[in-house]
């Protein structure tokens, strides 16, 4: 039947590829499994918002369009679905680039405190909605210079803060601190007093599409890729990421960064393509 033919072709293809590239067949088979698994997850993630949008459009065409207030509401919901699809596709694009090592790091010296403050400002709407307060748990005003890819670290801070808001309780607090570690490192901690994460889920948290509560987090939006992106970015910097969590108490995500050498003269940002 066609299935056997497909399987045979695939096996032959893998064998030929392995011979050409001189790689182990086992490695390729694992990669192929991984790829299939990944594609399966992707289509599943895309289906939910696509069906939502389709549903609203169909209902509108079936007559809901004639009612002015319903029309607006349904169009807004369809719009939300499209927005969600755009998030997922953007995340997928980023993660694919990170995984094939296509994205070069553009390291420069910048003030991590200022960056965190700018992310606080960007998230103001989200925090106000849930009445969550974002605070700095540290002496204020002093800059702390690090040497890293600013844009990508901004993504890391954003993803961690968005999670602390999503999984935090209303009227909760998220604290961010930056501390000196030994030698030339700092550690950035994001601590919330939200729902916490069950122990058994912690080792899998950074996997693509992994969620503790499948239904619950889905209603909160997100692509299930946030932490996976965070881990890729931190590892590309050859830094470390940690998580500690207790049910009912909260979670703390922390990561290390390289301190920048403080120079007397301010120079152009140093770009490296490491
Ligand atoms: P998602 O889009 O589902 O938020 P993430 O990769 O960012 O995807 O997170 C994976 C899962 O980890 C989440 O679905 C949630 O179950 C859990 N999680 C992440 N951050 C927190 C947090 N601060 N508190 C509790 N659970 C969290």
CSV table of C-alpha atoms and ligand atoms in Angstrom, one decimal:
chain,number,residue,atom,x,y,z
A,1,UNK,CA,0.0,0.0,0.0
A,2,UNK,CA,1.0,3.7,-0.2
A,3,UNK,CA,2.1,3.8,3.4
A,4,UNK,CA,4.8,1.1,3.0
A,5,UNK,CA,6.0,2.9,-0.1
A,6,UNK,CA,6.2,6.2,1.8
A,7,UNK,CA,8.1,4.5,4.7
A,8,UNK,CA,10.4,2.8,2.3
A,9,UNK,CA,11.2,6.0,0.4
A,10,UNK,CA,11.8,7.8,3.6
A,11,UNK,CA,14.2,5.1,4.9
A,12,UNK,CA,16.0,5.1,1.6
A,13,UNK,CA,16.2,8.9,1.7
A,14,UNK,CA,17.6,8.9,5.2
A,15,UNK,CA,20.2,6.2,4.3
A,16,UNK,CA,21.3,8.2,1.2
A,17,UNK,CA,21.5,11.4,3.2
A,18,UNK,CA,23.6,9.7,5.9
A,19,UNK,CA,26.0,8.3,3.3
A,20,UNK,CA,26.4,11.7,1.6
A,21,UNK,CA,26.9,13.6,4.8
A,22,UNK,CA,28.7,10.8,6.6
A,23,UNK,CA,26.4,11.0,9.7
A,24,UNK,CA,25.1,8.2,11.8
A,25,UNK,CA,21.7,6.8,10.7
A,26,UNK,CA,20.5,6.6,14.3
A,27,UNK,CA,21.1,10.3,14.8
A,28,UNK,CA,19.1,11.1,11.7
A,29,UNK,CA,16.3,8.8,12.7
A,30,UNK,CA,16.0,10.6,16.0
A,31,UNK,CA,16.1,13.9,14.2
A,32,UNK,CA,13.3,12.7,11.9
A,33,UNK,CA,11.2,11.6,14.9
A,34,UNK,CA,11.8,15.0,16.5
A,35,UNK,CA,10.8,16.8,13.3
A,36,UNK,CA,7.6,14.8,13.0
A,37,UNK,CA,6.7,15.4,16.6
A,38,UNK,CA,7.4,19.1,16.2
A,39,UNK,CA,5.2,19.4,13.0
A,40,UNK,CA,2.5,17.5,14.8
A,41,UNK,CA,2.6,20.0,17.7
A,42,UNK,CA,2.7,22.9,15.3
A,43,UNK,CA,-0.4,22.0,13.4
A,44,UNK,CA,-2.2,21.2,16.6
A,45,UNK,CA,-1.4,24.6,18.1
A,46,UNK,CA,-2.5,26.4,14.9
A,47,UNK,CA,-5.7,24.5,14.6
A,48,UNK,CA,-7.4,25.9,17.8
A,49,UNK,CA,-7.2,29.6,16.8
A,50,UNK,CA,-7.9,28.8,13.2
A,51,UNK,CA,-11.1,27.1,14.0
A,52,UNK,CA,-12.1,29.9,16.3
A,53,UNK,CA,-11.6,32.5,13.6
A,54,UNK,CA,-13.5,30.3,11.1
A,55,UNK,CA,-16.3,29.8,13.6
A,56,UNK,CA,-16.9,33.5,14.0
A,57,UNK,CA,-16.7,34.2,10.3
A,58,UNK,CA,-19.3,31.5,9.6
A,59,UNK,CA,-21.6,32.8,12.3
A,60,UNK,CA,-21.3,36.3,10.9
A,61,UNK,CA,-22.1,35.1,7.4
A,62,UNK,CA,-25.0,33.0,8.7
A,63,UNK,CA,-26.8,36.2,9.8
A,64,UNK,CA,-25.1,37.5,12.9
A,65,UNK,CA,-23.7,40.3,10.6
A,66,UNK,CA,-27.1,42.0,10.7
A,67,UNK,CA,-26.9,42.7,14.4
A,68,UNK,CA,-24.6,45.7,14.8
A,69,UNK,CA,-23.4,44.9,18.4
A,70,UNK,CA,-23.0,41.2,17.8
A,71,UNK,CA,-21.1,42.0,14.6
A,72,UNK,CA,-18.5,44.1,16.4
A,73,UNK,CA,-18.1,41.6,19.1
A,74,UNK,CA,-17.5,38.7,16.7
A,75,UNK,CA,-15.1,40.6,14.6
A,76,UNK,CA,-13.1,41.5,17.6
A,77,UNK,CA,-12.9,37.9,18.7
A,78,UNK,CA,-11.9,36.8,15.2
A,79,UNK,CA,-9.3,39.5,15.4
A,80,UNK,CA,-8.0,38.1,18.7
A,81,UNK,CA,-7.7,34.7,17.0
A,82,UNK,CA,-5.6,36.1,14.2
A,83,UNK,CA,-3.5,38.0,16.7
A,84,UNK,CA,-2.8,34.7,18.5
A,85,UNK,CA,-1.9,33.0,15.2
A,86,UNK,CA,0.6,35.8,14.5
A,87,UNK,CA,2.2,35.3,17.9
A,88,UNK,CA,2.6,31.6,17.4
A,89,UNK,CA,4.1,32.0,13.9
A,90,UNK,CA,6.5,34.6,15.2
A,91,UNK,CA,7.6,32.4,18.0
A,92,UNK,CA,8.0,29.5,15.7
A,93,UNK,CA,10.1,31.5,13.4
A,94,UNK,CA,12.4,32.7,16.2
A,95,UNK,CA,12.7,29.2,17.7
A,96,UNK,CA,13.6,27.6,14.3
A,97,UNK,CA,16.3,30.2,13.8
A,98,UNK,CA,17.7,29.7,17.3
A,99,UNK,CA,17.7,25.9,16.8
A,100,UNK,CA,19.6,25.9,13.5
A,101,UNK,CA,21.9,28.4,15.0
A,102,UNK,CA,21.1,30.9,12.3
A,103,UNK,CA,20.7,33.9,14.6
A,104,UNK,CA,24.0,35.4,15.5
A,105,UNK,CA,24.3,37.1,18.8
A,106,UNK,CA,24.9,40.8,18.6
A,107,UNK,CA,26.6,41.4,22.0
A,108,UNK,CA,26.9,44.9,23.3
A,109,UNK,CA,27.3,46.7,26.6
A,110,UNK,CA,24.0,47.8,28.1
A,111,UNK,CA,22.4,48.6,31.5
A,112,UNK,CA,20.2,45.6,32.5
A,113,UNK,CA,18.3,47.7,35.0
A,114,UNK,CA,17.2,50.1,32.3
A,115,UNK,CA,16.2,47.2,30.1
A,116,UNK,CA,14.1,45.6,32.8
A,117,UNK,CA,12.4,49.0,33.6
A,118,UNK,CA,11.5,49.4,29.9
A,119,UNK,CA,9.9,45.9,29.9
A,120,UNK,CA,8.0,46.9,33.0
A,121,UNK,CA,6.6,49.9,31.1
A,122,UNK,CA,5.6,47.9,28.1
A,123,UNK,CA,3.7,45.4,30.3
A,124,UNK,CA,1.8,48.1,32.2
A,125,UNK,CA,-1.5,47.4,30.5
A,126,UNK,CA,-1.3,43.7,31.3
A,127,UNK,CA,-0.4,44.2,34.9
A,128,UNK,CA,-3.1,46.8,35.5
A,129,UNK,CA,-5.7,44.4,34.1
A,130,UNK,CA,-4.8,41.9,36.7
A,131,UNK,CA,-3.8,44.3,39.4
A,132,UNK,CA,-0.3,42.8,39.6
A,133,UNK,CA,2.6,45.0,40.8
A,134,UNK,CA,6.1,44.7,39.3
A,135,UNK,CA,8.8,45.8,41.6
A,136,UNK,CA,12.6,45.9,41.8
A,137,UNK,CA,13.9,44.2,44.9
A,138,UNK,CA,17.2,46.2,45.1
A,139,UNK,CA,18.9,49.5,45.6
A,140,UNK,CA,17.5,51.8,42.9
A,141,UNK,CA,19.2,54.0,40.5
A,142,UNK,CA,22.6,52.4,40.0
A,143,UNK,CA,23.1,51.0,36.5
A,144,UNK,CA,24.5,47.5,36.1
A,145,UNK,CA,26.2,47.0,32.8
A,146,UNK,CA,26.2,43.6,31.1
A,147,UNK,CA,27.6,42.3,27.9
A,148,UNK,CA,25.0,40.4,25.9
A,149,UNK,CA,22.5,40.5,23.0
A,150,UNK,CA,20.2,43.3,24.2
A,151,UNK,CA,17.3,42.5,22.0
A,152,UNK,CA,17.3,38.8,22.9
A,153,UNK,CA,17.7,39.5,26.6
A,154,UNK,CA,14.7,41.8,26.3
A,155,UNK,CA,12.8,38.8,24.9
A,156,UNK,CA,13.9,36.7,27.9
A,157,UNK,CA,12.9,39.3,30.4
A,158,UNK,CA,9.6,39.8,28.6
A,159,UNK,CA,8.7,36.1,28.4
A,160,UNK,CA,9.5,35.6,32.1
A,161,UNK,CA,7.5,38.6,33.2
A,162,UNK,CA,4.5,37.8,30.9
A,163,UNK,CA,4.5,34.3,32.5
A,164,UNK,CA,4.6,35.7,36.0
A,165,UNK,CA,1.6,37.9,35.1
A,166,UNK,CA,-0.3,35.0,33.4
A,167,UNK,CA,0.2,32.5,36.1
A,168,UNK,CA,0.2,35.0,39.0
A,169,UNK,CA,-2.8,35.7,41.2
A,170,UNK,CA,-4.7,38.9,40.9
A,171,UNK,CA,-3.4,41.5,43.3
A,172,UNK,CA,-0.1,39.6,43.3
A,173,UNK,CA,3.5,40.8,43.1
A,174,UNK,CA,6.4,40.0,40.8
A,175,UNK,CA,9.8,41.0,42.1
A,176,UNK,CA,12.9,41.4,39.9
A,177,UNK,CA,16.4,41.6,41.3
A,178,UNK,CA,19.9,41.8,39.8
A,179,UNK,CA,22.7,40.6,42.0
A,180,UNK,CA,26.5,40.3,41.6
A,181,UNK,CA,27.6,36.7,41.5
A,182,UNK,CA,31.2,35.5,41.8
A,183,UNK,CA,33.7,36.8,39.2
A,184,UNK,CA,32.3,38.5,36.2
A,185,UNK,CA,28.6,37.4,36.4
A,186,UNK,CA,25.3,38.8,37.5
A,187,UNK,CA,22.1,36.9,38.2
A,188,UNK,CA,18.7,38.2,37.3
A,189,UNK,CA,15.8,36.8,39.3
A,190,UNK,CA,12.1,37.0,38.5
A,191,UNK,CA,10.0,35.9,41.5
A,192,UNK,CA,6.2,35.7,41.6
A,193,UNK,CA,3.8,34.7,44.3
A,194,UNK,CA,1.5,32.9,41.8
A,195,UNK,CA,0.2,29.4,41.6
A,196,UNK,CA,3.5,27.6,41.5
A,197,UNK,CA,4.5,24.6,39.4
A,198,UNK,CA,4.2,21.0,40.5
A,199,UNK,CA,7.6,19.3,41.0
A,200,UNK,CA,7.1,16.6,38.4
A,201,UNK,CA,6.6,19.2,35.7
A,202,UNK,CA,9.7,21.2,36.3
A,203,UNK,CA,12.2,19.1,34.3
A,204,UNK,CA,10.0,19.4,31.2
A,205,UNK,CA,9.1,23.1,31.5
A,206,UNK,CA,11.5,24.3,28.9
A,207,UNK,CA,10.4,21.9,26.2
A,208,UNK,CA,8.7,23.3,23.2
A,209,UNK,CA,4.9,23.3,23.6
A,210,UNK,CA,5.0,21.9,27.1
A,211,UNK,CA,2.4,23.1,29.5
A,212,UNK,CA,1.5,22.2,33.0
A,213,UNK,CA,-2.2,22.8,32.6
A,214,UNK,CA,-3.1,22.2,29.0
A,215,UNK,CA,-6.6,23.7,29.1
A,216,UNK,CA,-5.9,26.4,31.7
A,217,UNK,CA,-2.9,27.9,30.1
A,218,UNK,CA,-4.5,27.7,26.7
A,219,UNK,CA,-7.3,30.1,27.7
A,220,UNK,CA,-4.5,32.5,28.9
A,221,UNK,CA,-3.1,32.5,25.3
A,222,UNK,CA,0.6,32.0,24.6
A,223,UNK,CA,2.2,29.5,22.3
A,224,UNK,CA,3.8,27.1,24.8
A,225,UNK,CA,7.1,28.2,23.3
A,226,UNK,CA,8.0,31.1,25.7
A,227,UNK,CA,10.3,29.2,28.1
A,228,UNK,CA,11.8,27.2,25.3
A,229,UNK,CA,12.8,30.4,23.6
A,230,UNK,CA,14.2,31.7,26.9
A,231,UNK,CA,16.3,28.6,27.3
A,232,UNK,CA,17.7,28.8,23.8
A,233,UNK,CA,18.7,32.4,24.2
A,234,UNK,CA,20.4,31.9,27.5
A,235,UNK,CA,22.2,28.8,26.3
A,236,UNK,CA,23.4,30.6,23.1
A,237,UNK,CA,25.0,33.1,25.5
A,238,UNK,CA,26.6,30.1,27.3
A,239,UNK,CA,24.8,31.2,30.5
A,240,UNK,CA,22.6,29.3,32.9
A,241,UNK,CA,18.9,29.3,33.7
A,242,UNK,CA,17.3,28.0,36.9
A,243,UNK,CA,13.8,27.5,38.2
A,244,UNK,CA,12.5,27.0,41.7
A,245,UNK,CA,8.9,26.7,42.5
A,246,UNK,CA,6.5,25.7,45.2
A,247,UNK,CA,2.8,25.1,44.8
A,248,UNK,CA,0.7,27.9,46.4
A,249,UNK,CA,3.8,29.9,47.2
A,250,UNK,CA,5.2,31.0,43.8
A,251,UNK,CA,8.0,30.5,41.3
A,252,UNK,CA,11.4,32.0,40.7
A,253,UNK,CA,13.1,31.9,37.3
A,254,UNK,CA,16.7,33.2,37.3
A,255,UNK,CA,19.5,33.5,34.7
A,256,UNK,CA,23.1,34.6,34.7
A,257,UNK,CA,24.7,37.2,32.5
A,258,UNK,CA,28.2,38.4,31.8
A,259,UNK,CA,29.2,41.7,33.4
A,260,UNK,CA,30.5,44.3,31.0
A,261,UNK,CA,33.9,45.8,31.6
A,262,UNK,CA,33.2,49.3,32.7
A,263,UNK,CA,35.3,51.7,30.7
A,264,UNK,CA,36.0,55.4,31.5
A,265,UNK,CA,35.3,56.5,27.9
A,266,UNK,CA,32.0,55.5,26.4
A,267,UNK,CA,32.7,53.8,23.2
A,268,UNK,CA,30.5,52.4,20.3
A,269,UNK,CA,28.7,49.2,21.3
A,270,UNK,CA,31.0,46.3,20.6
A,271,UNK,CA,29.3,43.8,18.2
A,272,UNK,CA,30.4,40.2,18.2
A,273,UNK,CA,29.0,37.4,16.1
A,274,UNK,CA,29.8,34.6,18.5
B,1,LIG,P1,2.9,29.3,27.7
B,1,LIG,O1,2.7,29.9,26.4
B,1,LIG,O2,2.0,28.1,28.0
B,1,LIG,O3,2.9,30.2,28.8
B,1,LIG,P2,5.8,28.8,28.3
B,1,LIG,O4,6.8,28.0,27.6
B,1,LIG,O5,6.1,30.2,28.6
B,1,LIG,O6,4.4,28.6,27.6
B,1,LIG,O7,5.5,28.1,29.7
B,1,LIG,C1,5.3,26.7,29.8
B,1,LIG,C2,4.4,26.3,31.0
B,1,LIG,O8,5.1,26.5,32.2
B,1,LIG,C3,3.2,27.2,31.1
B,1,LIG,O9,2.1,26.7,30.4
B,1,LIG,C4,2.9,27.1,32.6
B,1,LIG,O10,2.2,25.8,32.9
B,1,LIG,C5,4.3,26.9,33.3
B,1,LIG,N1,4.8,28.2,33.8
B,1,LIG,C6,5.6,29.1,33.2
B,1,LIG,N2,5.9,30.2,34.0
B,1,LIG,C7,5.2,30.0,35.1
B,1,LIG,C8,5.0,30.8,36.3
B,1,LIG,N3,5.6,31.9,36.6
B,1,LIG,N4,4.2,30.3,37.3
B,1,LIG,C9,3.5,29.1,37.1
B,1,LIG,N5,3.6,28.3,36.0
B,1,LIG,C10,4.4,28.8,35.0
